[in-house]
XYZ file of C-alpha atoms in Angstrom:
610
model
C -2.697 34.826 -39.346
C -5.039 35.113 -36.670
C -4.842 37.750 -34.028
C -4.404 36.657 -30.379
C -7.540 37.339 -28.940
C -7.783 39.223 -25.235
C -11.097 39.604 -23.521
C -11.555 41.189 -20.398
C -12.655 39.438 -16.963
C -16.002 41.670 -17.732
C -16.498 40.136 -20.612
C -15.653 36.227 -19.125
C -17.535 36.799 -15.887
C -20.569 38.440 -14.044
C -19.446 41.200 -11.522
C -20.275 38.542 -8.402
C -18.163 36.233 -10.526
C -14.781 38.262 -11.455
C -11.955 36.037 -9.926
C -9.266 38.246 -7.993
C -5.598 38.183 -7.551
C -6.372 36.606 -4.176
C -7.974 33.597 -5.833
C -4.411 32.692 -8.183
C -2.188 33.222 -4.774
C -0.619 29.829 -3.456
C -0.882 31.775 0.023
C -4.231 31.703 0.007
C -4.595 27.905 -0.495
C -3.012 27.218 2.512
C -4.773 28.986 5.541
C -3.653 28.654 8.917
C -4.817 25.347 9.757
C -4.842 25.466 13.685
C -8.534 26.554 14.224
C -9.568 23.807 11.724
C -7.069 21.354 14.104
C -8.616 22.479 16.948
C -12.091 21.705 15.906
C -10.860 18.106 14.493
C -9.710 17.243 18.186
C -12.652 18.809 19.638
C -14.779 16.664 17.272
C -13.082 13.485 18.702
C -14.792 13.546 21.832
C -18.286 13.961 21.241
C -21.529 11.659 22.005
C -22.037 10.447 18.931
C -18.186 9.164 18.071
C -18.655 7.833 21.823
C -21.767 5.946 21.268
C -19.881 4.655 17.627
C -16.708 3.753 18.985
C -18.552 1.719 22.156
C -21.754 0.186 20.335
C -22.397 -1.358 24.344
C -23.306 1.996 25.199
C -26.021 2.135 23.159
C -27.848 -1.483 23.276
C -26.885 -1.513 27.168
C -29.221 0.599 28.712
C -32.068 -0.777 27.066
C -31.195 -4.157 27.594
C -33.908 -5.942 29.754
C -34.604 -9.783 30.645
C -36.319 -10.602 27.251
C -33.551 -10.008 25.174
C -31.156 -11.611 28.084
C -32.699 -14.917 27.330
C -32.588 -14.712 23.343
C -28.799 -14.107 23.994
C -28.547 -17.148 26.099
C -30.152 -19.550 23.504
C -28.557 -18.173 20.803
C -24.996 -18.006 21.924
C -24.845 -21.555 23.953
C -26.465 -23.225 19.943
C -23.271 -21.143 18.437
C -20.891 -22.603 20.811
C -22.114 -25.919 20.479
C -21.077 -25.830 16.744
C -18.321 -23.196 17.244
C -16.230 -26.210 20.000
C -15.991 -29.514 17.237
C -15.175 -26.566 14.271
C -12.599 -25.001 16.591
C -11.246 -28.059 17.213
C -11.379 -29.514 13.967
C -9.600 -25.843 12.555
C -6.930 -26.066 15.143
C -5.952 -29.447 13.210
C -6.131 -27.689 9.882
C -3.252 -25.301 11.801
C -0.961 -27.982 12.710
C -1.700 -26.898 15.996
C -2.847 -29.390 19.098
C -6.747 -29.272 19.599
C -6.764 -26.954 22.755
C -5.668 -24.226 20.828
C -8.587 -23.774 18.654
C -10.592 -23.178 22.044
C -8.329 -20.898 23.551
C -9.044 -19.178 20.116
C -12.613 -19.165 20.671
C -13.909 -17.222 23.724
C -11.595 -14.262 24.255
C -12.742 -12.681 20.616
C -16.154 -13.686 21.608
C -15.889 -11.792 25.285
C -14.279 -8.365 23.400
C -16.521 -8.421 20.559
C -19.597 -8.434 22.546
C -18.513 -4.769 23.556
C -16.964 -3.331 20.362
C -18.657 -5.078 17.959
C -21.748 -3.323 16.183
C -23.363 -6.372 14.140
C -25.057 -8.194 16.363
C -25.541 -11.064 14.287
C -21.481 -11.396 14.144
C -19.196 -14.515 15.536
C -15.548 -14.043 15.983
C -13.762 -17.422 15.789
C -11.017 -18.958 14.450
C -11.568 -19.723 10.780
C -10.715 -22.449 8.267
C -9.346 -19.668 6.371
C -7.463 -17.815 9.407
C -6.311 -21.698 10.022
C -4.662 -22.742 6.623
C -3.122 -18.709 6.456
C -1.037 -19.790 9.640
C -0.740 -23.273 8.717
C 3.044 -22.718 7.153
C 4.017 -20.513 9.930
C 3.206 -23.076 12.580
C 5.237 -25.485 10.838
C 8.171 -23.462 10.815
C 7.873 -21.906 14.163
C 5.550 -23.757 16.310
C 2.428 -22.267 18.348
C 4.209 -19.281 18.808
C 4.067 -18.075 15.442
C 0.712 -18.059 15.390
C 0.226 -16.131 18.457
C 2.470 -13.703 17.603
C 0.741 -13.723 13.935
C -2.508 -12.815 15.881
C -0.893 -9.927 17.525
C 0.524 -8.105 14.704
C -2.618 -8.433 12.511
C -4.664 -7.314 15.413
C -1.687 -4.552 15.898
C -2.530 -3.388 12.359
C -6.111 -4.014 12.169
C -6.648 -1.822 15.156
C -4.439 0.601 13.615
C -6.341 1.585 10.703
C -9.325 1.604 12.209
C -8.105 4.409 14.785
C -7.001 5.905 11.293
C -10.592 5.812 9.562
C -9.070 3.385 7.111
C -12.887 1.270 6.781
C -12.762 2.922 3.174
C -9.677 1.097 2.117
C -12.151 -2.212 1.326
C -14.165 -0.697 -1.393
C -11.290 -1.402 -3.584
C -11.717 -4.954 -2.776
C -13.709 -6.238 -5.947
C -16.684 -8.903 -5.118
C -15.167 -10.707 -8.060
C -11.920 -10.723 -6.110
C -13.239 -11.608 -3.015
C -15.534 -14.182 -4.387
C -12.582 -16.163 -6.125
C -10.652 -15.563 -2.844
C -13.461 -17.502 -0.512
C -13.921 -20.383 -3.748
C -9.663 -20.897 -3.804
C -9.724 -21.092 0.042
C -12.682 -23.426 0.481
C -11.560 -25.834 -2.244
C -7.966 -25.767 -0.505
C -9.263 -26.103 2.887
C -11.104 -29.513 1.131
C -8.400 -30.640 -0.193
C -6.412 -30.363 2.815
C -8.774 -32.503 4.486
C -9.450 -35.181 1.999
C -6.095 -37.567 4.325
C -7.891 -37.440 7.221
C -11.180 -38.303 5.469
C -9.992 -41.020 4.373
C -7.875 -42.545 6.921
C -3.938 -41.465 5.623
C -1.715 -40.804 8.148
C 1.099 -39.678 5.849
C 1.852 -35.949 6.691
C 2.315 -34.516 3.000
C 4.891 -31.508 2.106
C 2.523 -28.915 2.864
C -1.456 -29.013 2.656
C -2.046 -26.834 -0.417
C -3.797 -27.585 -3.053
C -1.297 -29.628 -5.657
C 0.366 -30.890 -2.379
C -2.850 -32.339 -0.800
C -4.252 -33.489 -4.002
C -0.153 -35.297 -4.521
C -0.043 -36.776 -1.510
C -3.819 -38.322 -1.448
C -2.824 -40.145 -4.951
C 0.589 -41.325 -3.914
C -0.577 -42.520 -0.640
C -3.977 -43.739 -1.307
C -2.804 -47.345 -0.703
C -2.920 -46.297 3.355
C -6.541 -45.597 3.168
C -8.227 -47.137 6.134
C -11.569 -48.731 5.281
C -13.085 -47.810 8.539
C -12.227 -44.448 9.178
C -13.011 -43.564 5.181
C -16.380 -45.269 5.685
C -16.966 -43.011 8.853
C -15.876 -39.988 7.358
C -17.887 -40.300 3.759
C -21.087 -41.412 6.321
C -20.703 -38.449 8.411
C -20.054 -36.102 5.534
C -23.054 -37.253 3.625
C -25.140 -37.151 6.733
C -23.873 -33.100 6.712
C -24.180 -32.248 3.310
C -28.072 -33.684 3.391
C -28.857 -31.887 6.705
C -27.784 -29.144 5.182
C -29.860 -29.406 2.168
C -33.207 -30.036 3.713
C -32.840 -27.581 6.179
C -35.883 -25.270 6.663
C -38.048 -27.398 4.890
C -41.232 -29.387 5.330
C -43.953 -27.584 7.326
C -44.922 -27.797 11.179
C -42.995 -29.808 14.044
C -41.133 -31.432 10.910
C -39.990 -27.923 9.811
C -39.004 -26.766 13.581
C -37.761 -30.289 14.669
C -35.365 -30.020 11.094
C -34.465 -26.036 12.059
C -33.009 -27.200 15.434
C -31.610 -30.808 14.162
C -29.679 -28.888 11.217
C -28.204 -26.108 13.708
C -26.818 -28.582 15.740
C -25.779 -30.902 12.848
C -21.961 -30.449 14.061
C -22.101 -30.856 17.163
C -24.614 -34.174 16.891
C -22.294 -35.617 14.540
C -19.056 -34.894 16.334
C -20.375 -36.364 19.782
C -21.692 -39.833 17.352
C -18.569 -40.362 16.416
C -17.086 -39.924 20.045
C -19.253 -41.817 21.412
C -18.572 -44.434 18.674
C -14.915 -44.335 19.034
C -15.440 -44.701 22.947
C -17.280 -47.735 22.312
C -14.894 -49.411 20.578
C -12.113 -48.395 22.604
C -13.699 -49.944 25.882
C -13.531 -53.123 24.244
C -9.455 -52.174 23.273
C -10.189 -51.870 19.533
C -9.139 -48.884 17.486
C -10.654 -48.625 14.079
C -10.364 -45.042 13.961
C -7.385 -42.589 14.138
C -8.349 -40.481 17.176
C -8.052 -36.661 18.221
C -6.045 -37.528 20.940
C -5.025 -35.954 24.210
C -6.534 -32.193 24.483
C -4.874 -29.907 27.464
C -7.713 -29.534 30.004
C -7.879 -26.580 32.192
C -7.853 -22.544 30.936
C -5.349 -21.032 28.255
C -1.914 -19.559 30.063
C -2.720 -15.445 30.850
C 0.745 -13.897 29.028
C 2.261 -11.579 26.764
C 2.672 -12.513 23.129
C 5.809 -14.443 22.186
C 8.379 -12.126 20.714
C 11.339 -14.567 20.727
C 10.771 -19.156 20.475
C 12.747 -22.025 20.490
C 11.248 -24.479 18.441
C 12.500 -28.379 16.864
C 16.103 -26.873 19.126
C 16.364 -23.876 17.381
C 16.353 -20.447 18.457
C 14.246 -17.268 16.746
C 14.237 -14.090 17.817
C 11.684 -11.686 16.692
C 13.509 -10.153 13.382
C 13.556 -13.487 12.485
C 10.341 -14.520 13.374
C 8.883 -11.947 11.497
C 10.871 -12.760 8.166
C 9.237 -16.019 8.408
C 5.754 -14.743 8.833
C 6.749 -12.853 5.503
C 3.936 -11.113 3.956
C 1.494 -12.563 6.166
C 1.723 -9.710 8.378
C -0.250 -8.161 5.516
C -2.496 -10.330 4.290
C -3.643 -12.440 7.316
C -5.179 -8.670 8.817
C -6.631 -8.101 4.890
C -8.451 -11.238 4.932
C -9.785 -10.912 8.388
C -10.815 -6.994 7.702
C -12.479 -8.448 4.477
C -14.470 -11.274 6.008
C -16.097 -9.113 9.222
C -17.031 -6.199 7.169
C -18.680 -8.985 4.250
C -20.093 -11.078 6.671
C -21.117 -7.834 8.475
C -23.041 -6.553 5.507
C -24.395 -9.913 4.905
C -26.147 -10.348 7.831
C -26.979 -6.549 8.709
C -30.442 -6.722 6.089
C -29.754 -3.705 4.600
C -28.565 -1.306 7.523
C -25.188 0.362 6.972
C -22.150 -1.475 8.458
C -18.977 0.603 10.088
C -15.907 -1.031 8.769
C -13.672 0.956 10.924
C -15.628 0.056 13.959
C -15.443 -3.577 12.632
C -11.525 -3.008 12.390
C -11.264 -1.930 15.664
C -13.130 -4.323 17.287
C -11.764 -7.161 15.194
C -8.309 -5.667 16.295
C -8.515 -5.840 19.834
C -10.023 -9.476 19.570
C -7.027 -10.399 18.079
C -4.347 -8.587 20.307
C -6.350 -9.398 23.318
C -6.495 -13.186 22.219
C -2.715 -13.379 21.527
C -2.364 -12.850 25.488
C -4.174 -15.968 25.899
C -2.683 -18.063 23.262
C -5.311 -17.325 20.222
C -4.371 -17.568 16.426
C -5.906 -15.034 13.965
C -9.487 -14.866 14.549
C -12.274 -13.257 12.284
C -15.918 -13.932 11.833
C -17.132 -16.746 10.871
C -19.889 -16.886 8.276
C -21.471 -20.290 9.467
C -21.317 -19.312 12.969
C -22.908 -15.923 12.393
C -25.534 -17.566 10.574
C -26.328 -19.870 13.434
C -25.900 -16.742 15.369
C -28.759 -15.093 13.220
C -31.475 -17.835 12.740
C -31.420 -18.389 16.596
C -32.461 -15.301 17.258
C -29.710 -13.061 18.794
C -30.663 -9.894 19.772
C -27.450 -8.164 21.125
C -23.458 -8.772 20.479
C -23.826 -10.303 23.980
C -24.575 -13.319 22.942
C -21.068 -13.943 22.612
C -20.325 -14.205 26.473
C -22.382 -16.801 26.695
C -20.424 -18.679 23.547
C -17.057 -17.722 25.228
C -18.323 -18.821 28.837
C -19.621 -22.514 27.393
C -16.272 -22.869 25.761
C -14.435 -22.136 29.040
C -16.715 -24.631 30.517
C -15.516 -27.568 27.662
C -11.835 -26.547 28.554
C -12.615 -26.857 32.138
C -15.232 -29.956 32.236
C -14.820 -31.452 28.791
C -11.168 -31.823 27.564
C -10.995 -35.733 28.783
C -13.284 -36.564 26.098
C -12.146 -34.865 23.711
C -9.862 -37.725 22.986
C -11.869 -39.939 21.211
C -13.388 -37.767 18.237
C -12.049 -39.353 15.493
C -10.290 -37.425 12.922
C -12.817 -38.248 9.496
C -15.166 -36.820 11.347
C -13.829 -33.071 12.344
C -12.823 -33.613 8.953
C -15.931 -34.377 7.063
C -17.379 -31.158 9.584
C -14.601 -29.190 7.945
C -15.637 -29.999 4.413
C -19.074 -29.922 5.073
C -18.815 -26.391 5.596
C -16.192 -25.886 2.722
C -18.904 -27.102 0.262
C -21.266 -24.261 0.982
C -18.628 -21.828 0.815
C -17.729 -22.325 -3.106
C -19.573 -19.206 -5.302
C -21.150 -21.408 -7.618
C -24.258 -18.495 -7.926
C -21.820 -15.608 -7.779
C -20.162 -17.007 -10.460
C -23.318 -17.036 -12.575
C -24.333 -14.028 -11.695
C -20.988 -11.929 -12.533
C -21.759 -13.978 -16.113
C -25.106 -12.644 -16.620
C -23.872 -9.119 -15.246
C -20.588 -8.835 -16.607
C -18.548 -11.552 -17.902
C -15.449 -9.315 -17.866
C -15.739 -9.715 -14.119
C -15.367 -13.553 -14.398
C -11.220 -12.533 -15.017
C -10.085 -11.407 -11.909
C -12.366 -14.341 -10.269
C -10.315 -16.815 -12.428
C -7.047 -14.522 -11.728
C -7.481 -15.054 -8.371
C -8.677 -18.640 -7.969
C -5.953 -19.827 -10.191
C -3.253 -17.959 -8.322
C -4.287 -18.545 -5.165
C -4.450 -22.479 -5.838
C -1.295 -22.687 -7.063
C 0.785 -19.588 -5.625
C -0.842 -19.960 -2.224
C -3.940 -17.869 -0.779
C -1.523 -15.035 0.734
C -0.266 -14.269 -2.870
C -3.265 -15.445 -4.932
C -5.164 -12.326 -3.308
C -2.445 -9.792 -3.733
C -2.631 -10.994 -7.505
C -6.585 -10.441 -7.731
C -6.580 -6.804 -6.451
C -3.693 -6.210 -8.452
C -5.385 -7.063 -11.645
C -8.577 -5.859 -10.971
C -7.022 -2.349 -9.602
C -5.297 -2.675 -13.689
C -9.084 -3.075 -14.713
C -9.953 -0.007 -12.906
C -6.721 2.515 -13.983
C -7.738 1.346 -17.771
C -11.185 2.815 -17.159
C -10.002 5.782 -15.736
C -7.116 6.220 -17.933
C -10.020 6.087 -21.061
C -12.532 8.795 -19.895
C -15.484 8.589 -22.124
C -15.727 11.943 -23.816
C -19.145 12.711 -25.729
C -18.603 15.119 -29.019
C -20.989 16.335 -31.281
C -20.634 18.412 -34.633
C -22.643 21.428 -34.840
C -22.607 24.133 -37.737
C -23.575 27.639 -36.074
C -23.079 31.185 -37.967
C -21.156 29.722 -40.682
C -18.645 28.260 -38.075
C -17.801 24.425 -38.226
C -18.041 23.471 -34.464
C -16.782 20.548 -32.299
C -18.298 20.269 -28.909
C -16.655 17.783 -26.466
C -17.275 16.566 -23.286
C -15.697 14.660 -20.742
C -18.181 12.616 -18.352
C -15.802 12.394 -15.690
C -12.644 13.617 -13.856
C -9.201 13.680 -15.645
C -5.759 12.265 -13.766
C -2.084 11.722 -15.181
C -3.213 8.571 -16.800
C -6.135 9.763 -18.897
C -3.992 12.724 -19.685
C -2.377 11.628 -23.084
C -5.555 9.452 -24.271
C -7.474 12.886 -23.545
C -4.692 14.950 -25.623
C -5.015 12.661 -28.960
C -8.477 12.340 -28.548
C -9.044 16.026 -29.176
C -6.755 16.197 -31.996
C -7.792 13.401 -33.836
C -11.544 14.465 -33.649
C -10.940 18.159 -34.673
C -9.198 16.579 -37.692
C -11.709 14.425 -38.357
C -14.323 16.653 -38.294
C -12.406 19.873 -39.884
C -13.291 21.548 -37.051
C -12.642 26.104 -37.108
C -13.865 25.488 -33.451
C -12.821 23.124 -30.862
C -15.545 23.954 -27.486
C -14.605 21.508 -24.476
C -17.398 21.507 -22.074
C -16.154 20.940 -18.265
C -19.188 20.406 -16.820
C -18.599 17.273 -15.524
C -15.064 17.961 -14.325
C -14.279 18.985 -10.811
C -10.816 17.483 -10.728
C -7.596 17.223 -12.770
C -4.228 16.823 -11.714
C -0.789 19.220 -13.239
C -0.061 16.506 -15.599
C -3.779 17.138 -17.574
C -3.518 20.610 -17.025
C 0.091 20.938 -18.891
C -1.196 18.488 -21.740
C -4.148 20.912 -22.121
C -1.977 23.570 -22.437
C 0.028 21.763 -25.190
C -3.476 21.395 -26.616
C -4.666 24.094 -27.257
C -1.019 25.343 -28.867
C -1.403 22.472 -31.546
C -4.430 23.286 -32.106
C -3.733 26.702 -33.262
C -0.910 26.034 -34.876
C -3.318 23.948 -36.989
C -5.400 26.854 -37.758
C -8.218 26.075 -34.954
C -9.691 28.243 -31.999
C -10.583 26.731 -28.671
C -12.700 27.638 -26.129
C -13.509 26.083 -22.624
C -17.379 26.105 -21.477
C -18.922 25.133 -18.108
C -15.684 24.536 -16.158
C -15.252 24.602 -12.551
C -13.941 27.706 -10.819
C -11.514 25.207 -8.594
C -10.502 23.546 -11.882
C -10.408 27.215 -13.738
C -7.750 28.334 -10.807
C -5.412 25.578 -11.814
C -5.219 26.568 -15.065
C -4.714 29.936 -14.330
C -1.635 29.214 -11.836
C -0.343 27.712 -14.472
C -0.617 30.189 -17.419
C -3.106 32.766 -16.917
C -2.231 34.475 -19.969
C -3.324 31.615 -21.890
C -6.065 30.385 -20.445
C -8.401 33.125 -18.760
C -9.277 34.190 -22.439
C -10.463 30.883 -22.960
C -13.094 30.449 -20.352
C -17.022 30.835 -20.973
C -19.874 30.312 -19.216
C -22.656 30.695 -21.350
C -26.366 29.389 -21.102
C -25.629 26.613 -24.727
C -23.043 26.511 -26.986
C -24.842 29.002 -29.517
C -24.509 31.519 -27.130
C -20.972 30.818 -26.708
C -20.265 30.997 -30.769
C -22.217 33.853 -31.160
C -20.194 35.867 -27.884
C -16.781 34.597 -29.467
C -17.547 35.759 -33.055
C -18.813 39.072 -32.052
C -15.589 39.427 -29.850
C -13.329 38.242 -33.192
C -15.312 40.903 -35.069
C -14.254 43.476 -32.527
C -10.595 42.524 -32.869
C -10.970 42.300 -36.403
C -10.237 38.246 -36.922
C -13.527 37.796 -38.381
C-alpha cells in the first residue's frame, strides 16, 4: 500500500510564492470595507458619471445653428409619421385616439435630455399597445397609465442599480421570435378593421383575431376592405422601392417614402371628408378625438370603471405579470434599437434604462401608456439626418400643435387605413433574414426562436417571452453544466499518465459531470497518474471543490495518484480552507507535465513509494 506522501511548501512553491497562515484565514477575506465604501460614494459624483448620466451636458455646449436646423427637419418628418401611427396604436389599445398623442411628446421632451442615441424615438409602440391591450379592457385608461408608471418605476430602478448587464442574457434568437410573434399578432389584430368588421372579437390575439375574422367575414364592407387593401399595397410598394432609382427620382422617392404614413393617412381623410359633405359614409371613421392638451396629474392609483370600483391592490393583480414584462420589453427594444442605429459605437443600457424610465413615469402624469422606442420612427429619425437627441422637442412640440390645431379632423381618418399603416409596418418587422441566418450559423438556435414564437402566439406575448429566456437560459446551464475537458495520454519514466484539462470555470452543476468524467477516463486509460491542469480555472464554487475532494479519495482507493498543475492561487485557497491536509500536497506548478512526473517520482523515491 502506498505511503501518504507529504511535501513541504519549499518543495510546492518558490520562496516569493509560499502561501501563509494569513492567506487560509476567513478574517482576512473580509477587510474592513468602509474605505472601499467611501471611495464608491466618492466615485458617484465625478465628471465623467456626470457627463454619462446627463448626455445634454455633453452635446449642449457645442451645439450651434447648423445642427439646430438638422434637428428641426428631422424631428417635424418623425412627427409627421409618429401622429397617424400614434393614433392608429392607441386603437390597437382599446384606448380613444387622443391618447396615443398624449403618449407621444412627453417621452420625446425627456428623452432629448437623458437619452444618449441620438438617432432614438420614444413613442408608443404597436408592441407597448397590444401588451396593455387586456388591461385596458379590464380597467379602462387608467390601467394603462398606471401600467406606464410602474414599468417606468422599475425601469428607472435598475438603471440607478447598474442593472444594463441584465440584457445580455436576452438571446437574439429570443428576441428575434419575440418581435416575429408580436408583429404577426399585431397583423392579425388588425386584419377587422382592414376589412371593414365591426364585430369586437373576445380578445385580439392571435387565434382570437384570426376566429373572429372567419366567423364574421360575412360583415366585410366592400368599401372600406377595398380602401384598406389599396392603401396597404400603396405602403408595402413605397416601402420596397425606397432608395432606389438615381437623381431627383431617387431624392423625390427618399422624401415620398418617409412621409408614406402620413400622405396616406391625410388621402384617406380627405377622402372620407369628401364623401361625408355629400352625407355618405362608406367608411367606418376614427371618430371624435379630444382636442386641447393631455390633463397635468398624478398617476391613477385607485378607478372606477363599467360601475365598478378598483383600488390599487387590485389594480395591480389585474396588471398581473405585466408589471414585469411590459418594463422587459421596453428595456429590450431601446437598448436593440439603440445598438442598431449607433454604427458600431458602444450603447449604455443603464443610461437607456434610466432615461426610458423617466419617459415613462413622467408620461403617466400626463396620461401616457408604456412608451419605448420605436424602430420605424428611429429610422426616419436617422435617414433625415438628426444630429442631436433634440430633435425630439421639435416631434413633441408638432404633436402638441395637432392636439391643439388638429383634433377636429381627426374624425374622418377612416379606420382600414390606420390599419393598413399598422400592418404596413408589421410586415417589415417579421425576421425572415434572422431566421436564415441563425440556420446557416446555428440551427440549434432556430429552438428557442420557435419556443418563443409558438408560445407567445398562443400563450400571449407577456408569457411567450418568459418561456423563450427560460429555455434558452436551460440551453445555457447544459453548456455550463458539460465543461469541455481536453485529456491526453502520455507515457513518461515508465509512468502511465492522464493529463486533463478543463477549458473553463466549474459551478455546482458541472460538478458531478466533472467527477465521472475523471473516473471514467482514468479507467479507461489505466491510468498510475491522474494530472488535472487548472490553467484555465479561476473559479469554482464549494460544491466542485467537495466533489474534488471525493475525487481524488476514489481515486486512490483505486490504486491511482493525483496531482493538480497550473491552478490558481484564489482557487488553490479554497481548497485549502477546505482540507489543507489533503490538498496542499497535491499542488504543482511546474514549467510541462514532464517536469511535474519527474518532481513527483523523485519525491516517491525519497519516501520510498517508488
Amino acid at each position: 500500500m502506498a505511503k501518504e506522501v507529504v511535501i513541504t511548501d519549499r518543495e510546492l512553491y518558490p520562496s516569493h510564492q509560499i502561501p501563509d497562515d494569513s492567506d487560509l484565514d476567513y478574517r482576512e477575506q473580509f477587510p474592513d470595507l468602509r474605505p472601499l465604501l467611501q471611495r464608491q460614494l466618492r466615485g458617484i459624483w465625478t465628471r465623467e458619471n456626470a457627463l454619462r448620466r446627463f448626455p445634454f451636458l455633453v452635446w449642449g455646449p457645442q451645439y450651434n445653428l447648423k445642427k439646430f436646423l438638422s434637428d428641426a427637419i428631422a424631428g417635424i418628418t418623425v412627427g409627421l409619421t409618429s401622429i397617424p401611427q400614434s393614433i392608429a396604436y392607441a386603437v390597437v389599445a382599446n384606448l380613444e385616439p387622443q391618447y396615443g398623442l398624449y403618449s407621444n411628446f412627453m417621452g420625446s421632451f425627456v428623452y432629448a435630455f437623458f437619452g444618449s442615441v441620438k438617432e432614438i424615438t420614444i413613442a408608443p409602440t404597436a408592441i407597448m399597445a397590444l401588451m396593455v391591450q387586456h388591461i385596458v379592457l379590464e380597467l379602462g385608461p387608467a390601467g394603462a397609465i398606471l401600467a406606464s408608471f410602474l414599468s417606468g418605476c422599475i425601469t428607472l430602478l435598475l438603471g440607478l442599480l447598474n442593472f444594463g448587464f441584465v440584457v445580455q442574457f436576452i438571446s437574439m434568437p429570443v428576441i428575434t421570435g419575440f418581435i416575429t410573434a408580436a408583429a404577426l399578432t399585431i397583423i392579425s389584430s388588425q386584419m377587422k378593421s382592414l376589412m371593414g368588421i365591426s364585430s369586437p372579437g373576445k380578445s385580439s390575439g392571435f387565434i382570437d383575431s384570426w376566429t373572429n375574422v372567419v366567423e364574421n367575414a360575412g360583415q366585410t364592407r366592400l368599401w372600406d376592405a377595398l380602401l384598406g387593401f389599396i392603401s396597404l399595397t400603396i405602403l408595402v410598394f413605397l416601402t420596397l422601392i425606397k432608395g432606389r432609382g438615381s437623381g431627383r427620382w431617387r431624392t423625390a422617392s427618399k422624401y415620398i417614402c418617409l412621409l408614406r404614413n402620413a400622405l396616406i393617412v391625410i388621402s384617406g381623410g380627405t377622402l372620407a371628408y369628401a364623401f361625408a359633405s355629400n352625407y355618405k359614409y362608406p367608411f367606418r371613421l376614427t371618430g371624435e378625438v379630444a382636442s386641447g392638451f393631455p390633463p397635468l396629474e398624478p398617476p391613477p392609483f385607485s378607478t372606477t370603471f363599467n360601475g365598478a370600483f378598483y383600488d390599487f391592490p387590485q389594480m395591480l393583480r389585474i396588471l398581473g405579470s405585466s408589471v414585469i414584462t411590459i418594463p422587459l420589453i421596453s428595456i429590450l427594444e431601446v437598448v436593440s434599437i439603440g445598438k442598431a442605429f449607433s454604427k458600431g459605437n458602444p450603447v449604455d443600457a443603464t443610461q437607456e434604462m434610466i432615461a426610458l424610465g423617466l419617459c415613462n413615469v413622467a408620461g403617466s402624469f400626463t396620461a401616457s401608456i408604456p412608451t419605448t422606442a420605436s424602430f420605424a420612427r428611429t429610422a426616419i429619425n436617422s435617414s433625415s439626418g438628426v444630429k442631436t437627441p433634440f430633435g425630439g422637442m421639435f416631434t413633441g412640440v408638432l404633436v402638441l400643435a395637432a392636439l391643439g390645431l388638429l383634433t377636429e379632423y381627426f374624425y374622418f381618418i377612416p379606420k382600414a387605413t390606420l390599419a393598413a399603416v399598422i400592418i404596413a409596418a408589421m410586415i417589415f418587422m417579421i425576421e425572415y433574414r434572422a431566421v436564415a441566418e441563425m440556420w446557416r450559423i446555428k440551427r440549434i438556435d432556430i429552438i428557442p426562436f420557435l419556443v418563443t414564437v409558438i408560445a407567445c402566439l398562443f400563450m400571449g406575448l407577456e408569457y411567450g417571452i418568459l418561456i423563450g429566456i427560460s429555455v434558452n437560459l436551460c440551453f445555457l446551464l447544459y453548456l455550463i453544466s458539460r465543461p469541455r475537458i481536453e485529456h491526453r495520454a502520455v507515457m513518461i519514466n515508465h509512468t502511465n499518465t492522464l493529463v486533463l484539462r478543463p477549458t473553463n470555470d466549474l459551478a455546482f452543476s458541472s460538478a458531478e459531470y466533472f467527477r465521472e468524467k475523471i473516473l471514467n477516463m482514468a479507467t479507461k486509460q489505466v491510468a498510475d497518474l491522474v494530472v488535472i491542469d487548472g490553467e484555465m480555472i479561476k473559479y469554482i464554487d464549494s460544491t466542485v471543490v467537495k466533489n474534488l475532494s471525493s475525487t481524488v479519495n476514489e481515486l486512490r482507493l483505486q490504486g491511482r495518484q493525483v496531482l493538480l498543475w497550473r491552478w490558481n492561487r484564489e482557487v488553490q485557497c479554497s481548497l485549502y480552507r477546505y482540507k489543507k491536509d489533503q490538498f496542499l500536497p497535491l499542488f504543482r506548478s511546474e514549467e510541462n507535465v514532464e517536469h511535474v512526473i519527474m518532481r513527483w517520482r523523485e519525491s516517491n523515491v525519497n519516501e520510498g513509494c517508488v
